[in-house]
XYZ file of C-alpha atoms in Angstrom:
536
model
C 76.648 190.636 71.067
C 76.378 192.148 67.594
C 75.498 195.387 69.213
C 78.104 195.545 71.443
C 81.100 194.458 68.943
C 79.867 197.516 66.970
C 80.213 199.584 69.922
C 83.741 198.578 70.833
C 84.926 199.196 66.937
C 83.549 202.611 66.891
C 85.180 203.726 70.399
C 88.440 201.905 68.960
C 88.728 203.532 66.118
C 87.846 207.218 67.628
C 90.446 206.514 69.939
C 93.020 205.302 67.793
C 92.264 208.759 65.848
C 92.949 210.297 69.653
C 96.053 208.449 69.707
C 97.153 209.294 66.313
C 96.398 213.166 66.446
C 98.379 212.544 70.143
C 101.567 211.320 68.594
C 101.544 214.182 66.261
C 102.317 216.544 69.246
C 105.968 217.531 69.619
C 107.516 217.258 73.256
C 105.909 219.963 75.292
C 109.324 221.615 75.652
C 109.529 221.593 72.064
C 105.853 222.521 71.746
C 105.946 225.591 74.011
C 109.297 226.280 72.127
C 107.524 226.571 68.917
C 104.951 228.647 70.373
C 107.461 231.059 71.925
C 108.732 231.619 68.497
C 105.533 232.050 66.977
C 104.423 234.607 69.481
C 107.617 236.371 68.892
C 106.526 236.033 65.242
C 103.001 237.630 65.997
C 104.432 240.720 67.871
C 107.119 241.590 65.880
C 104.122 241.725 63.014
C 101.384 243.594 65.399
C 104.418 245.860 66.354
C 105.790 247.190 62.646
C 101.253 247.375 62.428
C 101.581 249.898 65.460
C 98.833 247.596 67.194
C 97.877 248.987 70.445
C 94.827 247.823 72.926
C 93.132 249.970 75.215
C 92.845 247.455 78.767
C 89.757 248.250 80.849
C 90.881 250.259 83.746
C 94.028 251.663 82.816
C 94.616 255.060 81.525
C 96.783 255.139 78.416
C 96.757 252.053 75.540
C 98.627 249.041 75.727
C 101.207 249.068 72.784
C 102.122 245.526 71.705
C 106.220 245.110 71.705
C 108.349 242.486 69.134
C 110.650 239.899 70.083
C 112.391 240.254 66.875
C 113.428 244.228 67.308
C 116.145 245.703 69.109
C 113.960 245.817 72.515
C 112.836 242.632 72.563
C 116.197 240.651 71.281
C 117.610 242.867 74.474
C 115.172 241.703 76.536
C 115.426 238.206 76.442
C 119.379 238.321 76.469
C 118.896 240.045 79.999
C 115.965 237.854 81.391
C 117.067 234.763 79.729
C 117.592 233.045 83.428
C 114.849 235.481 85.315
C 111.994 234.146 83.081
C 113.381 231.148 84.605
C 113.757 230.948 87.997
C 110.913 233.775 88.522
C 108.426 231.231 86.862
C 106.276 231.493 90.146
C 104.909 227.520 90.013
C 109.261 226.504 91.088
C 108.813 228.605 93.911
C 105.719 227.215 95.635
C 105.801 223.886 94.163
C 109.178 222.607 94.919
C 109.262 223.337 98.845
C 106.135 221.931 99.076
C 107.345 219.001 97.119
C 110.410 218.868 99.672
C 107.911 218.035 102.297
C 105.486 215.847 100.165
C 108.446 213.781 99.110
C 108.965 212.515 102.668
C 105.470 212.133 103.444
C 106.084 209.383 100.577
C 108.615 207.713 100.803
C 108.891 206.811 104.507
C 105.332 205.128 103.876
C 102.919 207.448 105.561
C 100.786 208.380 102.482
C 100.134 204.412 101.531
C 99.881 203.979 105.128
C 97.449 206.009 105.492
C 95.749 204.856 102.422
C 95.701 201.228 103.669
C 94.821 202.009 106.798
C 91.469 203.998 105.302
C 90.656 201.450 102.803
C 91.188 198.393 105.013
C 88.958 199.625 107.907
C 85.767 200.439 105.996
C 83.144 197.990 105.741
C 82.012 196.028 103.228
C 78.685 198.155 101.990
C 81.080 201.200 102.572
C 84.112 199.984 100.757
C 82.760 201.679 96.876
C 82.806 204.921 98.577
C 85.743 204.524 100.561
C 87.684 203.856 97.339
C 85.907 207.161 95.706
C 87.395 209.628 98.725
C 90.296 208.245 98.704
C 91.389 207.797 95.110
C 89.430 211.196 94.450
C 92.276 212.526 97.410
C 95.090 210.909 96.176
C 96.942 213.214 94.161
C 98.339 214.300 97.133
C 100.911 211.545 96.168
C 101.316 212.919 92.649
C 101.375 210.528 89.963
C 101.887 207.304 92.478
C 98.513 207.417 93.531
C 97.936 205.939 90.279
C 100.064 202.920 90.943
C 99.371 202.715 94.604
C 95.196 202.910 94.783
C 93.901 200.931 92.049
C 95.770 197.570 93.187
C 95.301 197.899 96.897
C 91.364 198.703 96.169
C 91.264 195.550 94.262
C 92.976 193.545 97.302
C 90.339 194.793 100.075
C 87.642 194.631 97.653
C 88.493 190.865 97.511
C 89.171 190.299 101.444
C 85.383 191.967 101.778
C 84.143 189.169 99.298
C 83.802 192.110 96.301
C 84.909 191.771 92.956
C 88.051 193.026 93.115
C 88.054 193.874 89.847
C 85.704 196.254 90.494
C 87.665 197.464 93.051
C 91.016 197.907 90.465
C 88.374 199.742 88.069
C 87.019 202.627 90.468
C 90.278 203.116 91.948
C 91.586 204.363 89.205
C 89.163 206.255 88.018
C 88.543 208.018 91.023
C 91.770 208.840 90.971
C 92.177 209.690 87.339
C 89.036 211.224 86.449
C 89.198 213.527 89.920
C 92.709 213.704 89.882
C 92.619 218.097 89.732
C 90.783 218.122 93.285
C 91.496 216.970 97.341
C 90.290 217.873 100.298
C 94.255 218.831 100.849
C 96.591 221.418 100.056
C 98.636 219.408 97.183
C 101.599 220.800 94.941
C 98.963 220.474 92.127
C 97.383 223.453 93.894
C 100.500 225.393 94.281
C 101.625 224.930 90.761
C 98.225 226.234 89.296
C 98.253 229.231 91.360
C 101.520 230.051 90.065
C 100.688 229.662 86.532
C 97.385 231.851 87.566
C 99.133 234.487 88.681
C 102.038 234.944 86.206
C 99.490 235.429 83.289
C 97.314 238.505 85.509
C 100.643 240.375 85.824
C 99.842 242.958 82.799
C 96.014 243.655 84.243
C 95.287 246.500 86.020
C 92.651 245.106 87.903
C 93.133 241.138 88.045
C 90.939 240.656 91.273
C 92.396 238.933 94.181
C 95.835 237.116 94.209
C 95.788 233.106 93.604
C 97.469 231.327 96.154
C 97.583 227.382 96.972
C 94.348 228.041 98.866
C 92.247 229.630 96.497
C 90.131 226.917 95.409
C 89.936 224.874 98.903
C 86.226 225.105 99.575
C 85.420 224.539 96.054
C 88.007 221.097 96.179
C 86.271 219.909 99.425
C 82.450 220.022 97.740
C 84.146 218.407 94.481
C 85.707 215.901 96.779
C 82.855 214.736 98.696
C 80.734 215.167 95.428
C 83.125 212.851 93.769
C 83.678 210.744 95.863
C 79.525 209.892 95.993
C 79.442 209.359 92.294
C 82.351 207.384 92.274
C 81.443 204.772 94.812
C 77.483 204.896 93.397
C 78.852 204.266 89.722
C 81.547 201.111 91.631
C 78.404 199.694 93.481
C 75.248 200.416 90.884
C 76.848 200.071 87.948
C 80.312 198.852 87.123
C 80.750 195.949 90.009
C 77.008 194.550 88.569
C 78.202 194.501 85.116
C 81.424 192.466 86.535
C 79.214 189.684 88.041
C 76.874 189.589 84.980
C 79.704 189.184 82.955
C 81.227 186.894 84.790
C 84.309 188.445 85.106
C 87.385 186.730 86.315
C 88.322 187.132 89.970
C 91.504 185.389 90.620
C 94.949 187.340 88.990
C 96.489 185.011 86.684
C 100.574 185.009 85.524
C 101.131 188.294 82.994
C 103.980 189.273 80.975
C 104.213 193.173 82.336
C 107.871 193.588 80.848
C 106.272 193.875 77.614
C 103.906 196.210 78.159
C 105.687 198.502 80.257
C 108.692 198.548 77.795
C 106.336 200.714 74.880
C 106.240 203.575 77.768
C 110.029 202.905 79.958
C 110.722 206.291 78.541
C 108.246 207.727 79.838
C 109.636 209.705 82.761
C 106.787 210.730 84.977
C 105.756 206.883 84.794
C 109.461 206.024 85.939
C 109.106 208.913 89.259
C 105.749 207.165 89.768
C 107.131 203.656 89.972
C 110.071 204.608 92.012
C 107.789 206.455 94.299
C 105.530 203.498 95.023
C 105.663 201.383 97.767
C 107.115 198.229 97.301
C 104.315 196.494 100.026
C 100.817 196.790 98.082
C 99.182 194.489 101.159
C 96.451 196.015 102.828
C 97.233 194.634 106.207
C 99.326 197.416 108.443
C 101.978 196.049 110.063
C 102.539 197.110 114.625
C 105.623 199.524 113.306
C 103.504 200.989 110.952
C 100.217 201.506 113.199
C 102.441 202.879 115.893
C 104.213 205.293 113.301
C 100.725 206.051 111.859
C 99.446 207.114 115.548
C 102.421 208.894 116.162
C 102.113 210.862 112.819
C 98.827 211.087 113.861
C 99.286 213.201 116.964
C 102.324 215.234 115.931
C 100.080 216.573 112.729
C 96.812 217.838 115.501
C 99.820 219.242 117.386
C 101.543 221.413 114.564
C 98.293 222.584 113.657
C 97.063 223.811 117.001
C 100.395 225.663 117.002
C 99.976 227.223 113.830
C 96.346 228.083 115.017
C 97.503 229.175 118.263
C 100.505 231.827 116.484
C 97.243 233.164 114.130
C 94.561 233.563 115.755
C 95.342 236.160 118.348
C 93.833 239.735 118.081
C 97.047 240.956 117.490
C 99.002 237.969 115.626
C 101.942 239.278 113.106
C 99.463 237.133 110.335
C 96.158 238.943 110.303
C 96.360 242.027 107.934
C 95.597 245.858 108.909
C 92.319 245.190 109.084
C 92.818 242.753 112.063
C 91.738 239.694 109.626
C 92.704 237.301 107.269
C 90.858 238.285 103.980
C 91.421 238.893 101.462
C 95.150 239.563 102.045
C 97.304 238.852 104.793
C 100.084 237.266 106.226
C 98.954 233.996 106.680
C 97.416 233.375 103.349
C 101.059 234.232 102.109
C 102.188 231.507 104.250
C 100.077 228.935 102.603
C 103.316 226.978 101.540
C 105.357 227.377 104.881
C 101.906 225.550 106.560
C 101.163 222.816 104.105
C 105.355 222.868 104.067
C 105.358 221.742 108.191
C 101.723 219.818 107.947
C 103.202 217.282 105.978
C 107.232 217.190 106.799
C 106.995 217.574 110.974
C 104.276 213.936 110.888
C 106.334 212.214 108.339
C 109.114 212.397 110.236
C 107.286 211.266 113.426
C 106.403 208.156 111.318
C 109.436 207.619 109.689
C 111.612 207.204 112.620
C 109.223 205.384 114.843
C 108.457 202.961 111.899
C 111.818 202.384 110.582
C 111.773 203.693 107.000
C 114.141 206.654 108.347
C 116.647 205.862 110.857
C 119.171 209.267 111.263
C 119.072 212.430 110.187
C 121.448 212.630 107.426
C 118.306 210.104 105.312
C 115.870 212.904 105.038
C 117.647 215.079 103.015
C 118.345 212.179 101.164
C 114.709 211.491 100.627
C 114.071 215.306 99.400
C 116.627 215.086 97.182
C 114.611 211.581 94.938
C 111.352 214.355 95.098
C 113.373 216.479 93.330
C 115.091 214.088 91.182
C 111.807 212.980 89.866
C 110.618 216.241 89.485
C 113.478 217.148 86.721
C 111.812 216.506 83.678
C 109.097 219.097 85.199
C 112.273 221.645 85.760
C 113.564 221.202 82.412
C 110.223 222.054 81.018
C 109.972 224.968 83.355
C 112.472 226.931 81.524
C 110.462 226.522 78.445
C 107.046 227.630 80.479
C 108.712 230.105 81.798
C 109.809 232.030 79.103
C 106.841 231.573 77.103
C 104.847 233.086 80.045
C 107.254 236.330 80.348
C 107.226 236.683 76.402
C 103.401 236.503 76.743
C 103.299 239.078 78.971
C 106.246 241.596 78.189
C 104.807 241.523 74.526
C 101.006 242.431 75.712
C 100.125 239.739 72.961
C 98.124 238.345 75.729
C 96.452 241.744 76.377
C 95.326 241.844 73.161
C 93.977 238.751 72.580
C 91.806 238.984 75.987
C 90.947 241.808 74.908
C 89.158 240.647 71.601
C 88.451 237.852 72.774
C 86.353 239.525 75.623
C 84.790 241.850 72.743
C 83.946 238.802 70.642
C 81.983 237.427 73.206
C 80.730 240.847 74.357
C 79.563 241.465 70.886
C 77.188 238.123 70.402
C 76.514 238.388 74.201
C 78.648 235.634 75.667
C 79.518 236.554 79.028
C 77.814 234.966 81.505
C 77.696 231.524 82.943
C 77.624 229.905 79.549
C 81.240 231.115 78.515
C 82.040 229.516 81.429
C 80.698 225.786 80.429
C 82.386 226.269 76.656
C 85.691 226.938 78.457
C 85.424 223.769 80.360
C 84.057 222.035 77.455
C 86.821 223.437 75.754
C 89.783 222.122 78.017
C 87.738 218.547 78.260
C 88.725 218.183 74.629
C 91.925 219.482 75.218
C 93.055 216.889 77.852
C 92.327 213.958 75.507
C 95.601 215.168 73.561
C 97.323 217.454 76.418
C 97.352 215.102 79.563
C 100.350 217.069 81.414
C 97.802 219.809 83.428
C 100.929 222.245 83.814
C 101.064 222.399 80.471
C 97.247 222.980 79.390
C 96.787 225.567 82.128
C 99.991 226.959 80.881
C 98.795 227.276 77.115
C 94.492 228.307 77.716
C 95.482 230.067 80.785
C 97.390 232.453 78.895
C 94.440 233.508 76.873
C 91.748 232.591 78.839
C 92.501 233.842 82.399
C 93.373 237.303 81.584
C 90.092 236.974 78.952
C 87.449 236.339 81.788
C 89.099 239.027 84.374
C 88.224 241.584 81.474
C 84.823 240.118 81.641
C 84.713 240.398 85.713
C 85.899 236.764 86.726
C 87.909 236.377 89.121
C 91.215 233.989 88.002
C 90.583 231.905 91.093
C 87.167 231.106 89.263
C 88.589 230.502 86.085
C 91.034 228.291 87.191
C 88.339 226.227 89.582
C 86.750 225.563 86.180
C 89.617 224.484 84.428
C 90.071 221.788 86.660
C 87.097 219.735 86.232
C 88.080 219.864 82.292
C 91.345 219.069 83.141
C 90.543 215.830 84.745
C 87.103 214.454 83.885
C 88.213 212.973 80.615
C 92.061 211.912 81.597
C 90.944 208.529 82.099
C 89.528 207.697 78.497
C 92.317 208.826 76.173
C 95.428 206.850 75.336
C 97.545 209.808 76.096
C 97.582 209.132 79.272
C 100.672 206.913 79.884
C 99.086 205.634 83.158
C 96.346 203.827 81.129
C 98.882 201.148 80.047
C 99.957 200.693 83.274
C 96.926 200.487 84.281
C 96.273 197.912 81.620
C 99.047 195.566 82.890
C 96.638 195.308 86.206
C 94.038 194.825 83.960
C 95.616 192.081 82.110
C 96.520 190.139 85.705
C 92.553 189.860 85.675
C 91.810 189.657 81.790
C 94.700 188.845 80.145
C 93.102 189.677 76.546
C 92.405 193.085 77.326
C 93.097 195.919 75.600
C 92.644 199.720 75.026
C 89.424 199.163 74.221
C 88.664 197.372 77.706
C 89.878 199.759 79.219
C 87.767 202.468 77.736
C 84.735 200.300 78.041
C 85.330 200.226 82.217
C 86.379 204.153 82.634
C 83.556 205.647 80.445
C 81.111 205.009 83.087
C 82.341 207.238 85.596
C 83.281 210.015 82.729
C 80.230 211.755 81.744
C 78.815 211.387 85.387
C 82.212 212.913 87.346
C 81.893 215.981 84.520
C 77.801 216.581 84.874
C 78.201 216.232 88.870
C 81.523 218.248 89.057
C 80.391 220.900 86.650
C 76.839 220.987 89.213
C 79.104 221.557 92.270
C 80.557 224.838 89.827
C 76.843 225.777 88.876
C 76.129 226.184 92.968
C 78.946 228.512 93.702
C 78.097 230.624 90.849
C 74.591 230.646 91.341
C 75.086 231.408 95.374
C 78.063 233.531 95.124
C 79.760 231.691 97.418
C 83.483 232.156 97.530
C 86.004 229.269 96.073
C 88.365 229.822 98.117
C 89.706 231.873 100.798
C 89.109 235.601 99.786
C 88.381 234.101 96.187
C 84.621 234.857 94.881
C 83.358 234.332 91.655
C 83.266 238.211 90.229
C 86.199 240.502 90.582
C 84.367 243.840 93.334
């Protein structure tokens, strides 16, 4: 006992320092605000310094340009509300949000979720739980309210512990939240980032699209999803029984805990986006809507296959294909778009949750109501992002920084690791992942295309340090809610309980997700798409 009392007081402590150095941070608008005006600080100074790079591949140097001069003051007056609005993550990732929204709220995405979860047997239900909390950030941030307590309810139907049940379904989701075996707006919003920071490259490879990454996501998923439901079953559920964990909920005060994080506002869209019914059990309207949905979605897609795959389809490129540039990967959004609006509409109407027309654009309209705070800070992105650019200060930092590591002979696979090991310590303090990408992606994408990686690469290994560790830091504001389902089981809990159950899958999601990595390097094999792992 005295072992383990030590234990818990050092991983307190290091995460109260987490917390601490957390708290610290400004807002992100008000963080990426600072920044902007200290990289308009840093090329005003490189400018009067008459700093110039020379950019692989292009044929005259790269002079760096002030905000603080005539120029640059002039240029932001005139692109004050392009930075804006042409910050390419708004355009992909709110239509696709349109259509995700509705998906939601009518009930098909926790239908489906229920539906998956309740039907798997009782040997299978540990894995079940890994694929689909590992897939659930399809539903954004209510995947974290909606999987962990309805994997604790079938857990407990099957005679599990359903605490065990509560505790991998939120870590699956958590700790694998950057991947899925489907299109997501996640996927959209990276590739937008991704491609606003290759702009100033001559040669930045092939263009990122919501695609990109797909056949890397799909091996992560399954991958995932194995460790997740081996560390459930072998590990975390046999600790529960040895301990002798409680099984039954008992009465908790949740006001009190949710109150320290009401302001949070990505916990409020997540709360308002969950379904009100957590039961496992399907009722007839909502199997018949689910069968429905179920046939309208293999119909859409045989007419989207049956419009692109024709010899002479208006989709395939010159070449007669579809790589690595055509039509049809620059539909990516229009399909994911109809994939997910044309069978939630089948299943709202025939289950109830929409009954005329006039509620669906009433149901877009909450997705983008909750998605305001992520607009606001999207003027702030966005400008950094054009200032970064329009200065070259990101030019010239890739460019040392590729020389740096050229010079002690960093530039292989290794670089690689340190930049995910790198953004694994970064999402203990930075949890938002539009934010982090925004910041390293800056530097680092543009960095690695100099050194032949293509950004579809780079950002396929931010991910698994964007996720892995999301689940052990009290940044994370779904922790404490997370905690109040805790408490239902174990009313004393605290942070440190909840550390102690999520470290288990940490280090074994990062080893196993950073292995699925190591095999499309090693092989070659594309990530995506068109998307390899060197630029030809």
């Amino acid at each position: 006992m005295g072992a383990a009392a030590s234990t818990t007081t050092r991983t307190d402590r290091a995460l109260a320092a987490v917390e601490r150095v957390g708290n610290r941070l400004p807002d992100p608008f008000l963080l990426f605000l600072g920044l902007f005006l200290l990289v308009g600080v840093v090329s005003t100074g490189l400018q009067l310094a008459g700093t110039s790079v020379q950019i692989p591949g292009a044929d005259e140097e790269t002079a760096v340009r002030g905000l603080f001069t005539g120029e640059g003051l002039s240029w932001l007056t005139v692109n004050l509300g392009a930075n804006f609005i042409g910050f390419p993550p708004l355009v992909t990732v709110v239509t696709i949000l349109l259509a995700v929204t509705v998906a939601e709220r009518t009930g098909l995405l926790s239908a489906a979720i229920r539906a998956s979860l309740g039907s798997a047997p009782r040997w299978l239900l540990p894995y079940a739980v890994g694929l689909v909390g590992v897939n659930a950030s399809v539903m954004a941030d209510a995947a974290f309210i909606v999987v962990p307590p309805l994997a604790a309810m079938v857990f407990k139907a099957a005679g599990r512990h359903p605490l065990a049940g509560l505790v991998g379904g939120f870590a699956a989701v958590g700790a694998g939240y950057s991947t899925s075996m489907l299109v997501t707006s996640l996927d959209a919003l990276f590739a937008g980032i991704t491609n606003s920071v290759t702009a100033g490259l001559p040669d930045a490879g092939a263009t990122v699209t919501p695609v990109s990454n797909l056949w890397f996501n799909i091996a992560s998923s399954v991958v995932l999803a194995l460790v997740a439901g081996l560390v459930i079953d072998k590990v975390v559920e046999p600790r529960l029984v040895r301990e002798d964990a409680p099984v039954d909920m008992v009465e908790a005060d949740d006001a009190a805990v949710l109150d320290t994080r009401s302001d949070d506002e990505e916990v409020a869209a997540a709360l308002r986006a969950a379904p009100t019914d957590l039961s496992p059990d399907l009722d007839p309207a909502e199997r018949r809507g689910l069968r429905v949905a179920g046939v309208v979605f293999l119909v859409t897609a045989a007419v989207v296959l049956a419009a692109v795959l024709p010899g002479g389809s208006p989709w395939r490129n010159d070449d007669g294909g579809f790589l690595p540039e055509s039509p049809l990967l620059d539909s990516t959004v229009f399909v994911v778009f109809v994939l997910f609006l044309a069978p939630a509409l089948a299943y709202g109407f025939v289950s109830g949750s929409l009954r005329e027309a006039a509620d669906v654009p009433k149901v877009m309209g909450l997705g983008i109501k909750d998605m305001s705070s992520f607009i606001v800070l999207a003027f702030m992105l966005g400008q950094f992002i054009a200032l970064f650019n329009w200065s070259n200060v990101g030019s010239a930092l890739a460019v040392a920084g590729a020389d740096g590591l050229e010079s002690i002979g960093l530039t292989g696979y290794p670089a690689i690791i340190g930049f995910i090991l790198l953004a694994s310590v970064l999402n203990l303090f930075i949890v938002s992942g539009s934010s982090m990408w925004t910041l390293v992606g800056a530097v680092f994408v543009p960095l690695f295309a100099l050194l032949g990686y293509e950004p579809g690469f780079v950002q396929a290994a931010f991910r698994v340090g964007d996720s892995a560790t999301q689940v052990v830091t009290p940044m994370n504001p779904y922790i404490w809610i997370f905690l109040v389902m805790l408490k239902r089981y174990e009313p004393e809990a605290g942070l440190g309980t909840v550390i102690s159950r999520m470290l288990p899958f940490v280090v074994p999601f990062w080893i196993s997700w950073v292995a699925v990595l190591t095999v499309f390097y090693l092989t070659g094999a594309d990530v995506g798409p068109g998307v390899g792992i060197r630029i030809p």
